[in-house]
Amino acid sequence: MINLLDKILKTLVVSIIFGASVFTVGYFFLDSRLSEKEVSENVNSVPYYEATPQNTCLLMRFCEDEVVLNLDFNEKIISIAFINESPERYGYYVDYTLNCDYNTVGYFVDSIGGIELGDFRHTGVQITEILEYTNVSDSQKREIAEKIIQGIAKAGFTKESLLYIINTSETDLKFNQCFSWVDFIPELCKFPRFVN
């Protein structure tokens, strides 16, 4: 019995010494390998900020109305023009066309919490019905557009809103072409320019 206990103790001591020596050699070897690693070249081309999207001109058709939205990301300005003729006549060259309905306008009214026209606050459904079923003047349409633009400047613009536009309209614009706009659109809406 003493012989068996002696063998177990010797095996345990040898195992501990072997394990400690392997661990120590491994630790110092790996430490020396890691300390030798240095950056071989200085990389300056990796962007650490969000790149500004390319300026884009959109033509949005709402039933019989056509609106040009010129997104100037460099100057942080959005130009809005209600047009009856070719956009080129106004100096705009359209990159993408979106054929929408008045429900899109209503969606944006709801996304900003409604808008005030006159003495009343209107929801998106109410604005959609006004546009569809009443004779709305150009000045009233412009006022609705101004209120929506002001609301987006305050409330922001989400990827869900962008997806809504693309999914509910006939357009040649793809989500991957414009998802980077989301962070810039509220800033553009702070400085709208309405073109007559």
PDB file of C-alpha atoms in Angstrom:
ATOM      1  CA  MET A   1       0.000   0.000   0.000  1.00  0.00           C
ATOM      2  CA  ILE A   2       2.887   2.329   0.775  1.00  0.00           C
ATOM      3  CA  ASN A   3       4.430   1.457  -2.585  1.00  0.00           C
ATOM      4  CA  LEU A   4       1.210   2.444  -4.391  1.00  0.00           C
ATOM      5  CA  LEU A   5       0.964   5.730  -2.461  1.00  0.00           C
ATOM      6  CA  ASP A   6       4.622   6.443  -3.276  1.00  0.00           C
ATOM      7  CA  LYS A   7       3.989   5.887  -7.008  1.00  0.00           C
ATOM      8  CA  ILE A   8       0.925   8.169  -7.016  1.00  0.00           C
ATOM      9  CA  LEU A   9       2.844  10.931  -5.217  1.00  0.00           C
ATOM     10  CA  LYS A  10       5.800  10.650  -7.629  1.00  0.00           C
ATOM     11  CA  THR A  11       3.454  10.750 -10.632  1.00  0.00           C
ATOM     12  CA  LEU A  12       1.650  13.796  -9.207  1.00  0.00           C
ATOM     13  CA  VAL A  13       4.905  15.665  -8.483  1.00  0.00           C
ATOM     14  CA  VAL A  14       6.305  14.869 -11.960  1.00  0.00           C
ATOM     15  CA  SER A  15       3.017  15.980 -13.572  1.00  0.00           C
ATOM     16  CA  ILE A  16       3.008  19.294 -11.661  1.00  0.00           C
ATOM     17  CA  ILE A  17       6.647  20.007 -12.542  1.00  0.00           C
ATOM     18  CA  PHE A  18       6.078  19.066 -16.201  1.00  0.00           C
ATOM     19  CA  GLY A  19       2.898  21.219 -16.407  1.00  0.00           C
ATOM     20  CA  ALA A  20       4.577  24.201 -14.765  1.00  0.00           C
ATOM     21  CA  SER A  21       7.584  23.989 -17.083  1.00  0.00           C
ATOM     22  CA  VAL A  22       5.385  23.719 -20.222  1.00  0.00           C
ATOM     23  CA  PHE A  23       3.247  26.661 -19.050  1.00  0.00           C
ATOM     24  CA  THR A  24       6.316  28.800 -18.250  1.00  0.00           C
ATOM     25  CA  VAL A  25       8.043  28.070 -21.561  1.00  0.00           C
ATOM     26  CA  GLY A  26       4.780  28.658 -23.467  1.00  0.00           C
ATOM     27  CA  TYR A  27       4.113  31.940 -21.681  1.00  0.00           C
ATOM     28  CA  PHE A  28       7.559  33.390 -22.359  1.00  0.00           C
ATOM     29  CA  PHE A  29       7.567  32.116 -25.952  1.00  0.00           C
ATOM     30  CA  LEU A  30       4.185  33.673 -26.769  1.00  0.00           C
ATOM     31  CA  ASP A  31       5.067  36.885 -24.948  1.00  0.00           C
ATOM     32  CA  SER A  32       8.238  37.250 -27.018  1.00  0.00           C
ATOM     33  CA  ARG A  33       6.284  36.571 -30.243  1.00  0.00           C
ATOM     34  CA  LEU A  34       3.667  39.208 -29.409  1.00  0.00           C
ATOM     35  CA  SER A  35       6.210  41.866 -28.474  1.00  0.00           C
ATOM     36  CA  GLU A  36       7.908  41.415 -31.868  1.00  0.00           C
ATOM     37  CA  LYS A  37       4.722  42.379 -33.751  1.00  0.00           C
ATOM     38  CA  GLU A  38       4.753  45.935 -35.034  1.00  0.00           C
ATOM     39  CA  VAL A  39       2.668  47.751 -37.574  1.00  0.00           C
ATOM     40  CA  SER A  40       4.504  47.292 -40.824  1.00  0.00           C
ATOM     41  CA  GLU A  41       2.961  50.246 -42.619  1.00  0.00           C
ATOM     42  CA  ASN A  42       0.987  53.320 -41.773  1.00  0.00           C
ATOM     43  CA  VAL A  43      -2.547  53.146 -43.252  1.00  0.00           C
ATOM     44  CA  ASN A  44      -4.104  56.543 -43.902  1.00  0.00           C
ATOM     45  CA  SER A  45      -6.818  55.587 -46.358  1.00  0.00           C
ATOM     46  CA  VAL A  46      -9.218  54.061 -43.818  1.00  0.00           C
ATOM     47  CA  PRO A  47     -12.068  56.513 -43.225  1.00  0.00           C
ATOM     48  CA  TYR A  48     -12.792  57.203 -39.562  1.00  0.00           C
ATOM     49  CA  TYR A  49     -15.778  59.383 -40.363  1.00  0.00           C
ATOM     50  CA  GLU A  50     -18.874  58.979 -42.459  1.00  0.00           C
ATOM     51  CA  ALA A  51     -18.316  59.977 -46.073  1.00  0.00           C
ATOM     52  CA  THR A  52     -20.617  62.610 -47.499  1.00  0.00           C
ATOM     53  CA  PRO A  53     -23.024  61.109 -50.054  1.00  0.00           C
ATOM     54  CA  GLN A  54     -23.011  62.299 -53.631  1.00  0.00           C
ATOM     55  CA  ASN A  55     -25.404  65.152 -54.427  1.00  0.00           C
ATOM     56  CA  THR A  56     -28.618  63.751 -55.901  1.00  0.00           C
ATOM     57  CA  CYS A  57     -31.704  65.074 -57.639  1.00  0.00           C
ATOM     58  CA  LEU A  58     -35.016  63.247 -57.160  1.00  0.00           C
ATOM     59  CA  LEU A  59     -38.219  63.701 -59.122  1.00  0.00           C
ATOM     60  CA  MET A  60     -41.228  62.727 -57.001  1.00  0.00           C
ATOM     61  CA  ARG A  61     -44.585  62.354 -58.711  1.00  0.00           C
ATOM     62  CA  PHE A  62     -47.637  62.477 -56.450  1.00  0.00           C
ATOM     63  CA  CYS A  63     -50.564  61.688 -58.725  1.00  0.00           C
ATOM     64  CA  GLU A  64     -50.703  64.794 -60.959  1.00  0.00           C
ATOM     65  CA  ASP A  65     -48.123  66.794 -58.965  1.00  0.00           C
ATOM     66  CA  GLU A  66     -44.395  66.729 -59.650  1.00  0.00           C
ATOM     67  CA  VAL A  67     -41.819  67.859 -57.106  1.00  0.00           C
ATOM     68  CA  VAL A  68     -38.068  68.040 -57.602  1.00  0.00           C
ATOM     69  CA  LEU A  69     -35.933  67.468 -54.499  1.00  0.00           C
ATOM     70  CA  ASN A  70     -32.311  68.429 -55.021  1.00  0.00           C
ATOM     71  CA  LEU A  71     -30.248  66.985 -52.167  1.00  0.00           C
ATOM     72  CA  ASP A  72     -27.043  69.013 -51.908  1.00  0.00           C
ATOM     73  CA  PHE A  73     -25.078  67.082 -49.281  1.00  0.00           C
ATOM     74  CA  ASN A  74     -21.970  69.229 -49.710  1.00  0.00           C
ATOM     75  CA  GLU A  75     -23.736  72.524 -48.974  1.00  0.00           C
ATOM     76  CA  LYS A  76     -26.270  70.879 -46.593  1.00  0.00           C
ATOM     77  CA  ILE A  77     -29.245  72.341 -48.447  1.00  0.00           C
ATOM     78  CA  ILE A  78     -32.358  70.776 -49.921  1.00  0.00           C
ATOM     79  CA  SER A  79     -33.989  72.574 -52.838  1.00  0.00           C
ATOM     80  CA  ILE A  80     -37.668  71.889 -53.488  1.00  0.00           C
ATOM     81  CA  ALA A  81     -39.344  72.871 -56.757  1.00  0.00           C
ATOM     82  CA  PHE A  82     -42.971  72.247 -57.707  1.00  0.00           C
ATOM     83  CA  ILE A  83     -42.780  71.914 -61.464  1.00  0.00           C
ATOM     84  CA  ASN A  84     -45.199  71.800 -64.376  1.00  0.00           C
ATOM     85  CA  GLU A  85     -42.539  71.366 -67.064  1.00  0.00           C
ATOM     86  CA  SER A  86     -39.250  69.589 -67.572  1.00  0.00           C
ATOM     87  CA  PRO A  87     -36.933  69.710 -64.520  1.00  0.00           C
ATOM     88  CA  GLU A  88     -34.060  70.694 -66.818  1.00  0.00           C
ATOM     89  CA  ARG A  89     -35.864  73.998 -67.466  1.00  0.00           C
ATOM     90  CA  TYR A  90     -35.337  74.743 -63.771  1.00  0.00           C
ATOM     91  CA  GLY A  91     -31.680  73.682 -63.930  1.00  0.00           C
ATOM     92  CA  TYR A  92     -32.130  70.246 -62.354  1.00  0.00           C
ATOM     93  CA  TYR A  93     -31.003  66.978 -63.905  1.00  0.00           C
ATOM     94  CA  VAL A  94     -32.913  64.108 -62.341  1.00  0.00           C
ATOM     95  CA  ASP A  95     -30.957  61.106 -61.051  1.00  0.00           C
ATOM     96  CA  TYR A  96     -33.921  59.069 -59.779  1.00  0.00           C
ATOM     97  CA  THR A  97     -37.689  59.169 -60.245  1.00  0.00           C
ATOM     98  CA  LEU A  98     -40.220  58.105 -57.619  1.00  0.00           C
ATOM     99  CA  ASN A  99     -43.880  57.634 -58.553  1.00  0.00           C
ATOM    100  CA  CYS A 100     -45.812  57.897 -55.290  1.00  0.00           C
ATOM    101  CA  ASP A 101     -49.345  58.529 -54.159  1.00  0.00           C
ATOM    102  CA  TYR A 102     -50.731  60.871 -51.525  1.00  0.00           C
ATOM    103  CA  ASN A 103     -50.461  58.112 -48.901  1.00  0.00           C
ATOM    104  CA  THR A 104     -46.706  58.769 -48.944  1.00  0.00           C
ATOM    105  CA  VAL A 105     -47.375  62.374 -47.944  1.00  0.00           C
ATOM    106  CA  GLY A 106     -49.670  61.116 -45.184  1.00  0.00           C
ATOM    107  CA  TYR A 107     -46.982  58.711 -43.983  1.00  0.00           C
ATOM    108  CA  PHE A 108     -44.506  61.551 -43.566  1.00  0.00           C
ATOM    109  CA  VAL A 109     -47.066  63.720 -41.804  1.00  0.00           C
ATOM    110  CA  ASP A 110     -47.637  60.913 -39.299  1.00  0.00           C
ATOM    111  CA  SER A 111     -43.905  60.214 -38.927  1.00  0.00           C
ATOM    112  CA  ILE A 112     -43.351  63.780 -37.699  1.00  0.00           C
ATOM    113  CA  GLY A 113     -46.371  63.790 -35.410  1.00  0.00           C
ATOM    114  CA  GLY A 114     -48.802  65.685 -37.641  1.00  0.00           C
ATOM    115  CA  ILE A 115     -48.763  69.227 -38.992  1.00  0.00           C
ATOM    116  CA  GLU A 116     -50.650  72.408 -38.257  1.00  0.00           C
ATOM    117  CA  LEU A 117     -52.573  74.040 -41.066  1.00  0.00           C
ATOM    118  CA  GLY A 118     -54.493  77.096 -40.082  1.00  0.00           C
ATOM    119  CA  ASP A 119     -55.829  76.617 -36.563  1.00  0.00           C
ATOM    120  CA  PHE A 120     -55.953  72.821 -36.676  1.00  0.00           C
ATOM    121  CA  ARG A 121     -53.449  70.009 -36.299  1.00  0.00           C
ATOM    122  CA  HIS A 122     -53.834  67.361 -39.010  1.00  0.00           C
ATOM    123  CA  THR A 123     -52.840  63.704 -39.144  1.00  0.00           C
ATOM    124  CA  GLY A 124     -51.484  61.935 -42.173  1.00  0.00           C
ATOM    125  CA  VAL A 125     -54.862  60.470 -43.063  1.00  0.00           C
ATOM    126  CA  GLN A 126     -56.458  63.925 -42.966  1.00  0.00           C
ATOM    127  CA  ILE A 127     -53.734  65.417 -45.187  1.00  0.00           C
ATOM    128  CA  THR A 128     -54.078  62.504 -47.631  1.00  0.00           C
ATOM    129  CA  GLU A 129     -57.837  63.090 -47.841  1.00  0.00           C
ATOM    130  CA  ILE A 130     -57.375  66.838 -48.286  1.00  0.00           C
ATOM    131  CA  LEU A 131     -54.957  66.254 -51.172  1.00  0.00           C
ATOM    132  CA  GLU A 132     -57.112  63.564 -52.809  1.00  0.00           C
ATOM    133  CA  TYR A 133     -60.613  64.971 -52.398  1.00  0.00           C
ATOM    134  CA  THR A 134     -60.368  68.754 -52.278  1.00  0.00           C
ATOM    135  CA  ASN A 135     -59.114  71.399 -54.639  1.00  0.00           C
ATOM    136  CA  VAL A 136     -55.833  72.292 -52.965  1.00  0.00           C
ATOM    137  CA  SER A 137     -54.024  75.371 -54.212  1.00  0.00           C
ATOM    138  CA  ASP A 138     -50.329  75.393 -55.024  1.00  0.00           C
ATOM    139  CA  SER A 139     -49.671  77.624 -52.008  1.00  0.00           C
ATOM    140  CA  GLN A 140     -51.380  75.079 -49.717  1.00  0.00           C
ATOM    141  CA  LYS A 141     -49.313  72.236 -51.210  1.00  0.00           C
ATOM    142  CA  ARG A 142     -46.202  74.300 -50.646  1.00  0.00           C
ATOM    143  CA  GLU A 143     -47.257  74.961 -47.035  1.00  0.00           C
ATOM    144  CA  ILE A 144     -47.770  71.211 -46.467  1.00  0.00           C
ATOM    145  CA  ALA A 145     -44.320  70.519 -47.944  1.00  0.00           C
ATOM    146  CA  GLU A 146     -42.745  73.219 -45.745  1.00  0.00           C
ATOM    147  CA  LYS A 147     -44.340  71.750 -42.613  1.00  0.00           C
ATOM    148  CA  ILE A 148     -43.149  68.236 -43.488  1.00  0.00           C
ATOM    149  CA  ILE A 149     -39.608  69.500 -44.159  1.00  0.00           C
ATOM    150  CA  GLN A 150     -39.585  71.398 -40.832  1.00  0.00           C
ATOM    151  CA  GLY A 151     -40.875  68.294 -39.051  1.00  0.00           C
ATOM    152  CA  ILE A 152     -38.167  66.065 -40.540  1.00  0.00           C
ATOM    153  CA  ALA A 153     -35.538  68.605 -39.444  1.00  0.00           C
ATOM    154  CA  LYS A 154     -36.813  68.280 -35.863  1.00  0.00           C
ATOM    155  CA  ALA A 155     -37.948  64.643 -35.656  1.00  0.00           C
ATOM    156  CA  GLY A 156     -35.304  63.102 -37.894  1.00  0.00           C
ATOM    157  CA  PHE A 157     -35.437  60.649 -40.758  1.00  0.00           C
ATOM    158  CA  THR A 158     -35.189  56.878 -40.364  1.00  0.00           C
ATOM    159  CA  LYS A 159     -34.177  53.956 -42.534  1.00  0.00           C
ATOM    160  CA  GLU A 160     -37.739  52.697 -42.127  1.00  0.00           C
ATOM    161  CA  SER A 161     -38.997  55.901 -43.772  1.00  0.00           C
ATOM    162  CA  LEU A 162     -36.571  55.416 -46.625  1.00  0.00           C
ATOM    163  CA  LEU A 163     -37.664  51.794 -47.038  1.00  0.00           C
ATOM    164  CA  TYR A 164     -41.302  52.910 -47.019  1.00  0.00           C
ATOM    165  CA  ILE A 165     -40.669  55.312 -49.895  1.00  0.00           C
ATOM    166  CA  ILE A 166     -38.822  52.716 -51.951  1.00  0.00           C
ATOM    167  CA  ASN A 167     -41.282  49.883 -51.255  1.00  0.00           C
ATOM    168  CA  THR A 168     -44.462  51.876 -51.886  1.00  0.00           C
ATOM    169  CA  SER A 169     -43.409  53.741 -54.992  1.00  0.00           C
ATOM    170  CA  GLU A 170     -42.374  52.829 -58.483  1.00  0.00           C
ATOM    171  CA  THR A 171     -38.755  53.905 -58.578  1.00  0.00           C
ATOM    172  CA  ASP A 172     -35.353  53.228 -60.054  1.00  0.00           C
ATOM    173  CA  LEU A 173     -33.775  54.101 -56.682  1.00  0.00           C
ATOM    174  CA  LYS A 174     -32.447  51.168 -54.653  1.00  0.00           C
ATOM    175  CA  PHE A 175     -32.027  51.108 -50.873  1.00  0.00           C
ATOM    176  CA  ASN A 176     -28.312  50.330 -51.085  1.00  0.00           C
ATOM    177  CA  GLN A 177     -27.819  53.479 -53.172  1.00  0.00           C
ATOM    178  CA  CYS A 178     -29.330  55.777 -50.574  1.00  0.00           C
ATOM    179  CA  PHE A 179     -29.145  54.236 -47.080  1.00  0.00           C
ATOM    180  CA  SER A 180     -26.278  56.605 -46.200  1.00  0.00           C
ATOM    181  CA  TRP A 181     -28.625  59.572 -46.767  1.00  0.00           C
ATOM    182  CA  VAL A 182     -30.540  58.859 -43.557  1.00  0.00           C
ATOM    183  CA  ASP A 183     -28.044  60.610 -41.281  1.00  0.00           C
ATOM    184  CA  PHE A 184     -27.816  63.657 -43.553  1.00  0.00           C
ATOM    185  CA  ILE A 185     -31.447  64.351 -44.501  1.00  0.00           C
ATOM    186  CA  PRO A 186     -32.487  66.008 -41.190  1.00  0.00           C
ATOM    187  CA  GLU A 187     -29.523  68.369 -41.553  1.00  0.00           C
ATOM    188  CA  LEU A 188     -30.530  69.199 -45.138  1.00  0.00           C
ATOM    189  CA  CYS A 189     -34.090  69.890 -44.005  1.00  0.00           C
ATOM    190  CA  LYS A 190     -32.862  72.584 -41.617  1.00  0.00           C
ATOM    191  CA  PHE A 191     -31.992  74.706 -44.640  1.00  0.00           C
ATOM    192  CA  PRO A 192     -34.706  74.187 -47.253  1.00  0.00           C
ATOM    193  CA  ARG A 193     -34.825  76.331 -50.370  1.00  0.00           C
ATOM    194  CA  PHE A 194     -38.139  76.509 -52.206  1.00  0.00           C
ATOM    195  CA  VAL A 195     -37.759  77.324 -55.893  1.00  0.00           C
ATOM    196  CA  ASN A 196     -40.659  79.037 -57.650  1.00  0.00           C
TER     197      ASN A 196
END
